[in-house]
Tab-separated table of C-alpha atoms in Angstrom:
chain	number	residue	atom	x	y	z
A	14	UNK	CA	-22.433	30.791	-50.449
A	15	UNK	CA	-22.926	30.309	-54.188
A	16	UNK	CA	-20.784	29.716	-57.244
A	17	UNK	CA	-21.085	30.566	-60.927
A	18	UNK	CA	-19.281	28.180	-63.276
A	19	UNK	CA	-18.667	30.385	-66.287
A	20	UNK	CA	-18.956	28.905	-69.787
A	21	UNK	CA	-17.805	31.045	-72.705
A	22	UNK	CA	-20.700	32.158	-74.878
A	23	UNK	CA	-23.339	30.837	-72.480
A	24	UNK	CA	-23.398	32.692	-69.173
A	25	UNK	CA	-20.667	35.332	-69.511
A	26	UNK	CA	-21.009	38.953	-70.603
A	27	UNK	CA	-24.504	40.368	-70.096
A	28	UNK	CA	-25.707	37.080	-68.615
A	29	UNK	CA	-23.008	37.250	-65.943
A	30	UNK	CA	-24.115	40.790	-65.129
A	31	UNK	CA	-27.726	39.620	-64.779
A	32	UNK	CA	-26.781	36.657	-62.598
A	33	UNK	CA	-24.728	38.777	-60.203
A	34	UNK	CA	-27.527	41.355	-60.042
A	35	UNK	CA	-30.175	38.704	-59.308
A	36	UNK	CA	-28.132	36.825	-56.684
A	37	UNK	CA	-27.114	40.063	-54.941
A	38	UNK	CA	-30.800	40.448	-54.077
A	39	UNK	CA	-30.308	37.634	-51.570
A	40	UNK	CA	-27.882	39.690	-49.487
A	41	UNK	CA	-27.337	39.453	-46.556
A	42	UNK	CA	-28.766	35.908	-46.479
A	43	UNK	CA	-26.328	34.760	-49.151
A	44	UNK	CA	-22.820	35.267	-47.851
A	45	UNK	CA	-20.698	35.252	-51.005
A	46	UNK	CA	-20.656	34.484	-54.704
A	47	UNK	CA	-17.654	33.125	-56.586
A	48	UNK	CA	-17.057	33.037	-60.339
A	49	UNK	CA	-14.876	30.214	-61.659
A	50	UNK	CA	-14.072	29.151	-65.246
A	51	UNK	CA	-15.470	25.824	-66.396
A	52	UNK	CA	-12.904	23.023	-66.266
A	53	UNK	CA	-12.548	21.403	-69.688
A	54	UNK	CA	-11.245	17.847	-69.458
A	55	UNK	CA	-10.323	15.682	-72.430
A	56	UNK	CA	-13.408	13.552	-71.795
A	57	UNK	CA	-15.864	15.602	-73.849
A	58	UNK	CA	-16.956	13.233	-76.583
A	59	UNK	CA	-20.625	13.871	-77.419
A	60	UNK	CA	-20.885	16.876	-75.099
A	61	UNK	CA	-21.784	20.451	-75.975
A	62	UNK	CA	-18.727	22.202	-77.478
A	63	UNK	CA	-17.135	24.661	-75.051
A	64	UNK	CA	-14.237	27.019	-75.713
A	65	UNK	CA	-11.516	28.010	-73.245
A	66	UNK	CA	-11.367	31.630	-72.090
A	67	UNK	CA	-8.648	33.874	-73.540
A	68	UNK	CA	-6.622	36.562	-71.781
A	69	UNK	CA	-8.979	39.233	-73.109
A	70	UNK	CA	-11.999	37.200	-71.987
A	71	UNK	CA	-10.549	36.984	-68.481
A	72	UNK	CA	-10.005	40.741	-68.366
A	73	UNK	CA	-13.624	41.339	-69.378
A	74	UNK	CA	-14.870	38.925	-66.708
A	75	UNK	CA	-12.774	40.697	-64.059
A	76	UNK	CA	-14.029	44.081	-65.221
A	77	UNK	CA	-17.612	42.965	-64.581
A	78	UNK	CA	-16.766	41.430	-61.196
A	79	UNK	CA	-14.805	44.483	-60.035
A	80	UNK	CA	-17.655	46.766	-61.107
A	81	UNK	CA	-20.131	44.819	-58.989
A	82	UNK	CA	-17.712	44.634	-56.069
A	83	UNK	CA	-17.618	48.430	-55.983
A	84	UNK	CA	-21.408	48.673	-56.187
A	85	UNK	CA	-22.052	46.096	-53.464
A	86	UNK	CA	-19.295	47.349	-51.163
A	87	UNK	CA	-21.004	50.734	-51.016
A	88	UNK	CA	-24.482	49.255	-50.576
A	89	UNK	CA	-23.773	46.330	-48.223
A	90	UNK	CA	-20.214	46.819	-46.928
A	91	UNK	CA	-19.112	43.572	-48.588
A	92	UNK	CA	-17.541	42.757	-51.947
A	93	UNK	CA	-19.859	39.715	-52.157
A	94	UNK	CA	-18.778	38.522	-55.629
A	95	UNK	CA	-15.247	37.195	-56.092
A	96	UNK	CA	-13.180	35.895	-58.994
A	97	UNK	CA	-11.211	32.692	-58.582
A	98	UNK	CA	-7.429	32.952	-58.889
A	99	UNK	CA	-7.458	31.479	-62.401
A	100	UNK	CA	-8.982	34.656	-63.822
A	101	UNK	CA	-6.128	36.868	-62.587
A	102	UNK	CA	-3.481	34.441	-63.791
A	103	UNK	CA	-5.121	34.092	-67.213
A	104	UNK	CA	-5.552	37.868	-67.497
A	105	UNK	CA	-1.952	38.493	-66.461
A	106	UNK	CA	-3.078	40.775	-63.637
A	107	UNK	CA	-1.929	40.913	-59.989
A	108	UNK	CA	-4.058	39.308	-57.322
A	109	UNK	CA	-6.210	41.627	-55.185
A	110	UNK	CA	-5.225	42.649	-51.680
A	111	UNK	CA	-6.363	40.453	-48.796
A	112	UNK	CA	-9.040	42.921	-47.635
A	113	UNK	CA	-10.996	42.503	-50.848
A	114	UNK	CA	-11.710	38.834	-50.101
A	115	UNK	CA	-13.964	39.513	-47.078
A	116	UNK	CA	-12.267	36.895	-44.924
A	117	UNK	CA	-11.847	34.252	-47.667
A	118	UNK	CA	-15.303	32.586	-47.488
A	119	UNK	CA	-14.552	30.557	-50.628
A	120	UNK	CA	-10.826	29.901	-50.376
A	121	UNK	CA	-11.376	26.157	-50.864
A	122	UNK	CA	-12.783	26.993	-54.308
A	123	UNK	CA	-9.532	28.733	-55.245
A	124	UNK	CA	-10.818	32.219	-54.453
A	125	UNK	CA	-7.976	34.143	-52.833
A	126	UNK	CA	-5.895	31.036	-52.260
A	127	UNK	CA	-2.747	32.502	-53.828
A	128	UNK	CA	-3.114	35.864	-52.072
A	129	UNK	CA	-3.476	34.113	-48.728
A	130	UNK	CA	-0.602	31.716	-49.444
A	131	UNK	CA	1.813	34.419	-50.608
A	132	UNK	CA	1.020	36.663	-47.628
A	133	UNK	CA	1.559	33.765	-45.232
A	134	UNK	CA	4.807	32.895	-46.977
A	135	UNK	CA	6.079	36.476	-46.686
A	136	UNK	CA	5.329	36.625	-42.953
A	137	UNK	CA	6.903	33.252	-42.215
A	138	UNK	CA	9.895	33.836	-44.482
A	139	UNK	CA	10.719	37.205	-42.940
A	140	UNK	CA	10.640	35.646	-39.465
A	141	UNK	CA	13.385	33.090	-40.165
A	142	UNK	CA	17.098	33.826	-40.338
A	143	UNK	CA	19.173	32.712	-43.275
A	144	UNK	CA	21.651	29.878	-42.719
A	145	UNK	CA	24.139	27.654	-44.525
A	146	UNK	CA	22.403	24.350	-43.813
A	147	UNK	CA	22.695	21.911	-46.712
A	148	UNK	CA	19.217	20.991	-47.975
A	149	UNK	CA	18.101	19.383	-51.224
A	150	UNK	CA	14.423	18.731	-51.836
A	151	UNK	CA	11.746	18.960	-54.477
A	152	UNK	CA	8.108	19.874	-54.935
A	153	UNK	CA	5.509	19.427	-57.666
A	154	UNK	CA	2.524	21.542	-58.601
A	155	UNK	CA	0.209	22.301	-61.527
A	156	UNK	CA	0.796	24.645	-64.420
A	157	UNK	CA	-1.294	27.400	-62.828
A	158	UNK	CA	0.793	27.827	-59.675
A	159	UNK	CA	4.180	26.809	-61.091
A	160	UNK	CA	5.501	30.323	-61.907
A	161	UNK	CA	4.761	31.531	-58.374
A	162	UNK	CA	6.515	28.606	-56.706
A	163	UNK	CA	9.448	29.016	-59.059
A	164	UNK	CA	9.796	32.622	-57.873
A	165	UNK	CA	9.535	31.523	-54.233
A	166	UNK	CA	12.271	28.932	-54.777
A	167	UNK	CA	14.561	31.687	-56.089
A	168	UNK	CA	13.865	33.789	-52.995
A	169	UNK	CA	14.656	30.797	-50.811
A	170	UNK	CA	17.974	30.228	-52.615
A	171	UNK	CA	18.998	33.847	-52.047
A	172	UNK	CA	18.436	33.676	-48.283
A	173	UNK	CA	19.530	30.049	-47.891
A	174	UNK	CA	22.346	29.595	-50.446
A	175	UNK	CA	22.933	25.916	-49.589
A	176	UNK	CA	19.265	25.025	-50.041
A	177	UNK	CA	18.271	23.561	-53.391
A	178	UNK	CA	14.565	23.310	-54.121
A	179	UNK	CA	13.587	21.677	-57.398
A	180	UNK	CA	10.131	22.828	-58.544
A	181	UNK	CA	8.384	20.655	-61.124
A	182	UNK	CA	5.415	21.609	-63.281
A	183	UNK	CA	3.132	18.606	-63.781
A	184	UNK	CA	1.174	18.348	-67.013
A	185	UNK	CA	-2.282	16.887	-66.438
A	186	UNK	CA	-2.316	13.975	-68.880
A	187	UNK	CA	-4.969	12.146	-66.861
A	188	UNK	CA	-7.738	14.766	-67.270
A	189	UNK	CA	-6.210	16.694	-70.154
A	190	UNK	CA	-3.767	19.612	-70.591
A	191	UNK	CA	-6.455	22.267	-70.048
A	192	UNK	CA	-6.767	21.196	-66.407
A	193	UNK	CA	-4.020	23.217	-64.729
A	194	UNK	CA	-4.822	23.260	-60.988
A	195	UNK	CA	-2.744	21.289	-58.493
A	196	UNK	CA	-5.845	19.819	-56.855
A	197	UNK	CA	-6.612	17.668	-59.907
A	198	UNK	CA	-3.155	16.177	-60.407
A	199	UNK	CA	-3.111	12.397	-60.115
A	200	UNK	CA	-0.603	9.929	-58.756
A	201	UNK	CA	-0.238	8.470	-62.239
A	202	UNK	CA	1.007	11.754	-63.701
A	203	UNK	CA	3.290	12.409	-60.750
A	204	UNK	CA	4.784	8.943	-61.009
A	205	UNK	CA	5.398	9.166	-64.742
A	206	UNK	CA	6.698	12.742	-64.908
A	207	UNK	CA	8.919	12.673	-61.821
A	208	UNK	CA	10.569	9.350	-62.620
A	209	UNK	CA	14.339	9.821	-63.004
A	210	UNK	CA	14.134	13.507	-61.986
A	211	UNK	CA	16.400	14.778	-59.164
A	212	UNK	CA	14.132	14.843	-56.099
A	213	UNK	CA	16.611	15.389	-53.274
A	214	UNK	CA	16.042	14.102	-49.768
A	215	UNK	CA	12.252	14.469	-49.949
A	216	UNK	CA	9.409	15.402	-52.254
A	217	UNK	CA	6.859	17.945	-50.983
A	218	UNK	CA	3.310	17.706	-52.319
A	219	UNK	CA	0.389	20.001	-51.449
A	220	UNK	CA	-2.429	18.390	-49.490
A	221	UNK	CA	-4.974	19.596	-52.091
A	222	UNK	CA	-3.770	16.825	-54.406
A	223	UNK	CA	-5.231	14.191	-52.104
A	224	UNK	CA	-8.807	13.078	-51.559
A	225	UNK	CA	-10.576	14.211	-48.387
A	226	UNK	CA	-9.352	11.087	-46.565
A	227	UNK	CA	-5.785	12.316	-47.115
A	228	UNK	CA	-4.245	9.019	-48.196
A	229	UNK	CA	-4.722	8.820	-51.978
A	230	UNK	CA	-4.937	10.784	-55.208
A	231	UNK	CA	-7.981	11.049	-57.479
A	232	UNK	CA	-6.855	7.969	-59.450
A	233	UNK	CA	-6.754	5.904	-56.211
A	234	UNK	CA	-2.972	5.688	-56.086
A	235	UNK	CA	-1.866	6.264	-52.491
A	236	UNK	CA	0.928	8.662	-51.708
A	237	UNK	CA	2.754	5.743	-50.070
A	238	UNK	CA	2.629	3.867	-53.382
A	239	UNK	CA	4.032	6.958	-55.097
A	240	UNK	CA	6.725	7.192	-52.442
A	241	UNK	CA	7.757	3.579	-53.109
A	242	UNK	CA	7.701	4.069	-56.879
A	243	UNK	CA	9.893	7.190	-56.782
A	244	UNK	CA	12.102	5.907	-53.975
A	245	UNK	CA	11.980	9.190	-52.079
A	246	UNK	CA	10.246	10.225	-48.832
A	247	UNK	CA	7.115	12.280	-49.500
A	248	UNK	CA	5.920	15.069	-47.214
A	249	UNK	CA	2.313	16.185	-47.600
A	250	UNK	CA	2.200	19.928	-46.941
A	251	UNK	CA	-0.879	21.861	-45.888
A	252	UNK	CA	-1.931	24.693	-48.197
A	253	UNK	CA	-0.456	27.557	-46.213
A	254	UNK	CA	2.630	29.671	-46.789
A	255	UNK	CA	3.893	29.037	-43.259
A	256	UNK	CA	3.623	25.266	-43.640
A	257	UNK	CA	5.481	25.504	-46.936
A	258	UNK	CA	8.351	27.449	-45.353
A	259	UNK	CA	8.546	24.956	-42.490
A	260	UNK	CA	8.552	22.005	-44.891
A	261	UNK	CA	11.399	23.474	-46.952
A	262	UNK	CA	13.581	24.407	-43.980
A	263	UNK	CA	13.058	21.288	-41.876
A	264	UNK	CA	15.799	18.701	-41.968
A	265	UNK	CA	19.064	19.202	-43.787
A	266	UNK	CA	22.643	18.946	-42.615
A	267	UNK	CA	24.496	21.815	-41.011
A	268	UNK	CA	27.878	22.496	-42.611
């Protein structure tokens, strides 16, 4: 599996076309190819200037990727090249259907993560019956996923009217405001931005925020230290829609 980190004005446009064409020659020995936008942190002093992609840029990138998906699907029965979720969000376009991700070979790189999550949420949410249990809890995520979780919280409130889920959008001050994914949010930013906010009986955080060991954030603050600082129990939730539903509906007090 391979990945293209796209930099505006360097390897997009015709160069992206050439790269996809050249790497497709390795099929079937190369399993998949993902295209992700370069992450621009605030630590760029003395580095080559790079510009963020615009909505129109994202649409042009997706047009190229979708063109090659159609070509390669006919030739090799696989879409092969995939756009990360950021492109669809930036372009203001809906995510593709699950079948177009060929089994999610690069889901850990954010390729199809939202499609998979939302499908899992729908299945799990439809399987549970509404109730009047009193629940108050909170969750935090990055700017990229915030609108989707806000919509999910509204759906939860409709089916479970006594359940209050506060959803907080965390600005990435640690790496810079152009870093919008939940996986790069630090304990420092969570601690500062959630202080004095209503958090309910527990705070749910996605497991992608933690290092591989599962006990601390990228700035070495442990989630236990965050728990003590905010004075609220923290539940680390796996990145699946079913786990999210279970985390929201667990606990509470029946009225």
